[in-house]
């Protein structure tokens, strides 16, 4: 399967702990996006990369959040000092190009529960 | 800022019924419009898209027409099947921003 993969699929952590998620996009896709989805809501944009460059960050991405895509392939999203409000599904998507109509392919998501 | 509003769910229909899920948007300029679907236990998948006014996107019997005058992109299907049960998301994207702005989603259940 050559789709977008995310790891882990589920993460339970205690408040105050740090967590890191990984996303492997479709090979040769230049764009990589992170979204957050809470229960009963649509995904909300967090940040995106063009190759290794992080080009936009949402206001939702507080100082406790950091994302990297060091070699323009996989990406990591780290949340420091987790809070209960961080509990959500974290989605990764990738696209071949950067056009507004380019299809974004989504991974299965990482479900984070902060106790 | 940009926003997308979908009809409230959940929506429950019988098999072979006609489906409409309303979607309206607020945006500057001329965004591209999308419908994504999330089947139980699966990730989001693109269902259809339209990139300019009056374009009609279609796939798997679903259709939606980009109406700029009413800022709408309603999803329709003439005869739904049990396998269409899923959560449907309307979304938009701008050429400059590329990020997707989603509606809140509409859960659809089709009973046999």
Short mmCIF file of C-alpha atoms in Angstrom, two decimals:
data_model
loop_
_atom_site.label_atom_id
_atom_site.label_comp_id
_atom_site.label_asym_id
_atom_site.label_seq_id
_atom_site.Cartn_x
_atom_site.Cartn_y
_atom_site.Cartn_z
CA UNK A 1 0.00 0.00 0.00
CA UNK A 2 1.48 3.35 -0.97
CA UNK A 3 -0.98 5.62 0.85
CA UNK A 4 -0.26 8.07 3.64
CA UNK A 5 0.65 6.30 6.86
CA UNK A 6 0.66 7.61 10.41
CA UNK A 7 2.16 6.24 13.57
CA UNK A 8 0.99 5.57 16.19
CA UNK A 9 -2.71 5.11 15.48
CA UNK A 10 -3.61 5.69 19.11
CA UNK A 11 -1.77 7.45 21.93
CA UNK A 12 -2.86 7.82 25.54
CA UNK A 13 -0.78 10.09 27.69
CA UNK A 14 -0.94 11.95 30.96
CA UNK A 15 -1.26 15.70 31.13
CA UNK A 16 2.12 17.37 31.03
CA UNK A 17 3.86 14.66 29.01
CA UNK A 18 5.36 15.19 25.58
CA UNK A 19 4.16 13.21 22.56
CA UNK A 20 5.44 12.86 19.01
CA UNK A 21 3.55 11.63 15.96
CA UNK A 22 4.96 10.55 12.63
CA UNK A 23 3.53 10.88 9.14
CA UNK A 24 4.87 9.19 6.01
CA UNK A 25 3.38 10.81 2.90
CA UNK A 26 2.89 9.25 -0.49
CA UNK A 27 6.26 8.96 -2.17
CA UNK A 28 7.17 11.97 -4.33
CA UNK A 29 4.43 14.15 -2.85
CA UNK A 30 5.90 17.59 -2.26
CA UNK A 31 3.22 18.97 0.02
CA UNK A 32 2.50 17.65 3.50
CA UNK A 33 -0.29 18.96 5.75
CA UNK A 34 -1.27 18.49 9.37
CA UNK A 35 -4.87 18.90 10.55
CA UNK A 36 -6.61 18.38 13.88
CA UNK A 37 -10.13 16.99 14.20
CA UNK A 38 -12.19 17.02 17.38
CA UNK A 39 -15.30 14.93 17.89
CA UNK A 40 -18.21 16.02 15.72
CA UNK A 41 -16.20 18.67 13.89
CA UNK A 42 -14.42 18.90 10.57
CA UNK A 43 -10.63 18.87 10.38
CA UNK A 44 -8.87 22.17 11.14
CA UNK A 45 -5.64 23.14 9.44
CA UNK A 46 -2.51 23.26 11.59
CA UNK A 47 0.48 23.61 9.25
CA UNK A 48 1.94 22.56 5.92
CA UNK A 49 5.28 21.90 4.27
CA UNK A 50 6.56 22.29 0.76
CA UNK A 51 9.38 19.75 0.72
CA UNK A 52 11.30 20.53 3.94
CA UNK A 53 10.12 24.15 4.27
CA UNK A 54 7.28 24.91 6.68
CA UNK A 55 5.30 27.55 4.80
CA UNK A 56 2.29 28.27 7.00
CA UNK A 57 1.24 27.73 10.59
CA UNK A 58 -2.25 28.20 11.96
CA UNK A 59 -3.02 30.25 15.06
CA UNK A 60 -4.13 26.91 16.51
CA UNK A 61 -0.49 25.83 16.59
CA UNK A 62 0.60 27.17 19.96
CA UNK A 63 4.21 27.34 21.12
CA UNK A 64 3.81 23.84 22.56
CA UNK A 65 3.41 22.40 19.07
CA UNK A 66 6.26 21.91 16.66
CA UNK A 67 6.38 20.18 13.31
CA UNK A 68 9.33 19.17 11.17
CA UNK A 69 9.98 17.58 7.82
CA UNK A 70 13.75 17.35 7.90
CA UNK A 71 14.48 15.69 4.56
CA UNK A 72 11.32 16.56 2.74
CA UNK A 73 9.94 13.06 3.22
CA UNK A 74 8.35 12.02 6.53
CA UNK A 75 7.16 14.58 9.07
CA UNK A 76 6.84 14.67 12.84
CA UNK A 77 4.44 16.64 15.00
CA UNK A 78 5.46 17.09 18.64
CA UNK A 79 3.24 18.38 21.41
CA UNK A 80 5.02 19.43 24.58
CA UNK A 81 3.38 19.60 28.01
CA UNK A 82 0.15 18.11 26.75
CA UNK A 83 -3.17 19.45 28.01
CA UNK A 84 -6.58 17.78 28.06
CA UNK A 85 -7.69 20.17 25.33
CA UNK A 86 -5.13 18.59 23.01
CA UNK A 87 -7.20 15.40 22.89
CA UNK A 88 -8.20 15.00 19.23
CA UNK A 89 -7.52 13.10 16.03
CA UNK A 90 -4.39 14.39 14.29
CA UNK A 91 -4.55 13.93 10.53
CA UNK A 92 -1.77 14.09 8.00
CA UNK A 93 -2.30 14.61 4.29
CA UNK A 94 -0.05 14.92 1.27
CA UNK A 95 -0.42 16.22 -2.26
CA UNK A 96 1.73 16.10 -5.36
CA UNK A 97 1.55 19.78 -6.15
CA UNK A 98 0.44 22.99 -4.57
CA UNK A 99 -2.54 23.94 -6.68
CA UNK A 100 -5.81 24.75 -4.94
CA UNK A 101 -7.52 21.92 -6.79
CA UNK A 102 -4.82 19.33 -6.12
CA UNK A 103 -6.20 16.36 -4.23
CA UNK A 104 -4.96 15.93 -0.70
CA UNK A 105 -4.63 12.28 0.33
CA UNK A 106 -5.28 11.69 4.01
CA UNK A 107 -3.78 9.19 6.40
CA UNK A 108 -5.82 7.24 8.97
CA UNK A 109 -4.95 9.68 11.75
CA UNK A 110 -3.46 9.44 15.24
CA UNK A 111 -6.00 9.61 18.02
CA UNK A 112 -4.56 11.37 21.08
CA UNK A 113 -6.16 11.07 24.50
CA UNK A 114 -4.74 13.21 27.28
CA UNK A 115 -5.77 12.06 30.77
CA UNK B 1 -11.92 34.50 7.15
CA UNK B 2 -13.06 31.63 4.97
CA UNK B 3 -15.72 29.29 6.32
CA UNK B 4 -17.93 26.40 5.25
CA UNK B 5 -21.36 25.59 6.67
CA UNK B 6 -23.06 22.23 6.16
CA UNK B 7 -26.55 21.11 6.99
CA UNK B 8 -26.87 19.66 10.43
CA UNK B 9 -26.92 15.91 10.81
CA UNK B 10 -27.38 13.16 11.33
CA UNK B 11 -29.36 12.34 8.21
CA UNK B 12 -31.15 9.00 7.99
CA UNK B 13 -32.69 7.77 4.74
CA UNK B 14 -34.03 4.57 3.29
CA UNK B 15 -32.25 2.82 0.47
CA UNK B 16 -33.03 4.27 -2.98
CA UNK B 17 -34.09 7.64 -1.52
CA UNK B 18 -32.91 10.95 -3.00
CA UNK B 19 -30.12 12.65 -1.08
CA UNK B 20 -29.26 16.32 -0.69
CA UNK B 21 -26.66 17.61 1.75
CA UNK B 22 -26.48 21.39 1.75
CA UNK B 23 -23.19 23.25 1.81
CA UNK B 24 -22.61 27.00 1.68
CA UNK B 25 -19.36 28.86 1.92
CA UNK B 26 -17.93 32.28 2.72
CA UNK B 27 -14.72 33.17 0.95
CA UNK B 28 -13.03 35.89 -1.02
CA UNK B 29 -12.25 35.31 -4.65
CA UNK B 30 -12.79 31.99 -6.38
CA UNK B 31 -11.98 29.00 -4.19
CA UNK B 32 -11.96 25.39 -5.31
CA UNK B 33 -14.71 23.33 -3.68
CA UNK B 34 -14.60 19.71 -2.52
CA UNK B 35 -16.64 16.97 -0.97
CA UNK B 36 -14.70 14.48 1.13
CA UNK B 37 -16.16 11.29 2.59
CA UNK B 38 -15.14 9.27 5.61
CA UNK B 39 -16.42 5.70 5.66
CA UNK B 40 -16.54 3.89 9.02
CA UNK B 41 -13.02 2.97 10.14
CA UNK B 42 -11.36 4.64 7.15
CA UNK B 43 -9.56 7.89 6.42
CA UNK B 44 -10.91 10.89 4.53
CA UNK B 45 -11.23 10.36 0.79
CA UNK B 46 -11.93 12.88 -1.94
CA UNK B 47 -15.40 12.25 -3.40
CA UNK B 48 -15.60 15.05 -5.97
CA UNK B 49 -14.45 18.59 -6.66
CA UNK B 50 -15.17 21.68 -8.74
CA UNK B 51 -12.70 24.45 -9.48
CA UNK B 52 -14.77 27.26 -11.01
CA UNK B 53 -18.28 28.63 -11.11
CA UNK B 54 -20.90 26.40 -12.76
CA UNK B 55 -18.55 23.40 -12.80
CA UNK B 56 -20.20 20.12 -11.82
CA UNK B 57 -18.19 17.54 -9.95
CA UNK B 58 -19.38 13.94 -10.06
CA UNK B 59 -18.29 10.53 -8.79
CA UNK B 60 -19.98 7.26 -7.73
CA UNK B 61 -23.41 8.70 -8.60
CA UNK B 62 -22.89 11.81 -6.46
CA UNK B 63 -22.98 15.28 -8.00
CA UNK B 64 -22.41 18.85 -6.83
CA UNK B 65 -22.50 22.11 -8.80
CA UNK B 66 -20.40 25.16 -7.92
CA UNK B 67 -22.91 28.00 -7.60
CA UNK B 68 -21.14 31.29 -7.09
CA UNK B 69 -24.31 33.37 -7.04
CA UNK B 70 -25.59 31.45 -4.01
CA UNK B 71 -22.12 30.49 -2.67
CA UNK B 72 -23.26 26.88 -2.49
CA UNK B 73 -21.99 23.41 -3.38
CA UNK B 74 -24.83 21.05 -2.44
CA UNK B 75 -24.19 17.30 -2.67
CA UNK B 76 -26.87 15.17 -4.38
CA UNK B 77 -27.44 11.54 -5.27
CA UNK B 78 -30.51 10.19 -6.96
CA UNK B 79 -30.68 6.79 -5.27
CA UNK B 80 -28.61 6.08 -2.16
CA UNK B 81 -27.35 2.68 -1.07
CA UNK B 82 -26.53 1.25 2.33
CA UNK B 83 -22.86 1.45 1.36
CA UNK B 84 -23.15 5.26 1.16
CA UNK B 85 -23.43 5.44 4.95
CA UNK B 86 -20.56 7.68 6.02
CA UNK B 87 -19.65 11.17 7.19
CA UNK B 88 -19.52 13.75 4.39
CA UNK B 89 -17.41 16.92 4.59
CA UNK B 90 -17.66 19.97 2.36
CA UNK B 91 -14.42 21.94 2.01
CA UNK B 92 -12.78 24.79 0.12
CA UNK B 93 -9.25 25.74 -0.84
CA UNK B 94 -7.64 28.85 -2.29
CA UNK B 95 -4.89 28.90 -4.88
CA UNK B 96 -2.66 30.93 -2.61
CA UNK B 97 -3.33 29.18 0.69
CA UNK B 98 -3.75 25.56 -0.45
CA UNK B 99 -5.00 24.51 2.98
CA UNK B 100 -8.46 22.97 3.15
CA UNK B 101 -11.20 24.67 5.18
CA UNK B 102 -13.80 22.08 6.19
CA UNK B 103 -17.41 22.20 7.27
CA UNK B 104 -18.42 20.35 10.41
CA UNK B 105 -19.46 17.19 8.57
CA UNK B 106 -22.81 15.48 8.05
CA UNK B 107 -23.31 11.89 9.18
CA UNK B 108 -25.45 9.93 6.73
CA UNK B 109 -27.07 6.60 7.58
CA UNK B 110 -28.89 4.58 4.94
CA UNK B 111 -31.27 1.88 6.13
CA UNK B 112 -32.10 -1.13 3.95
#
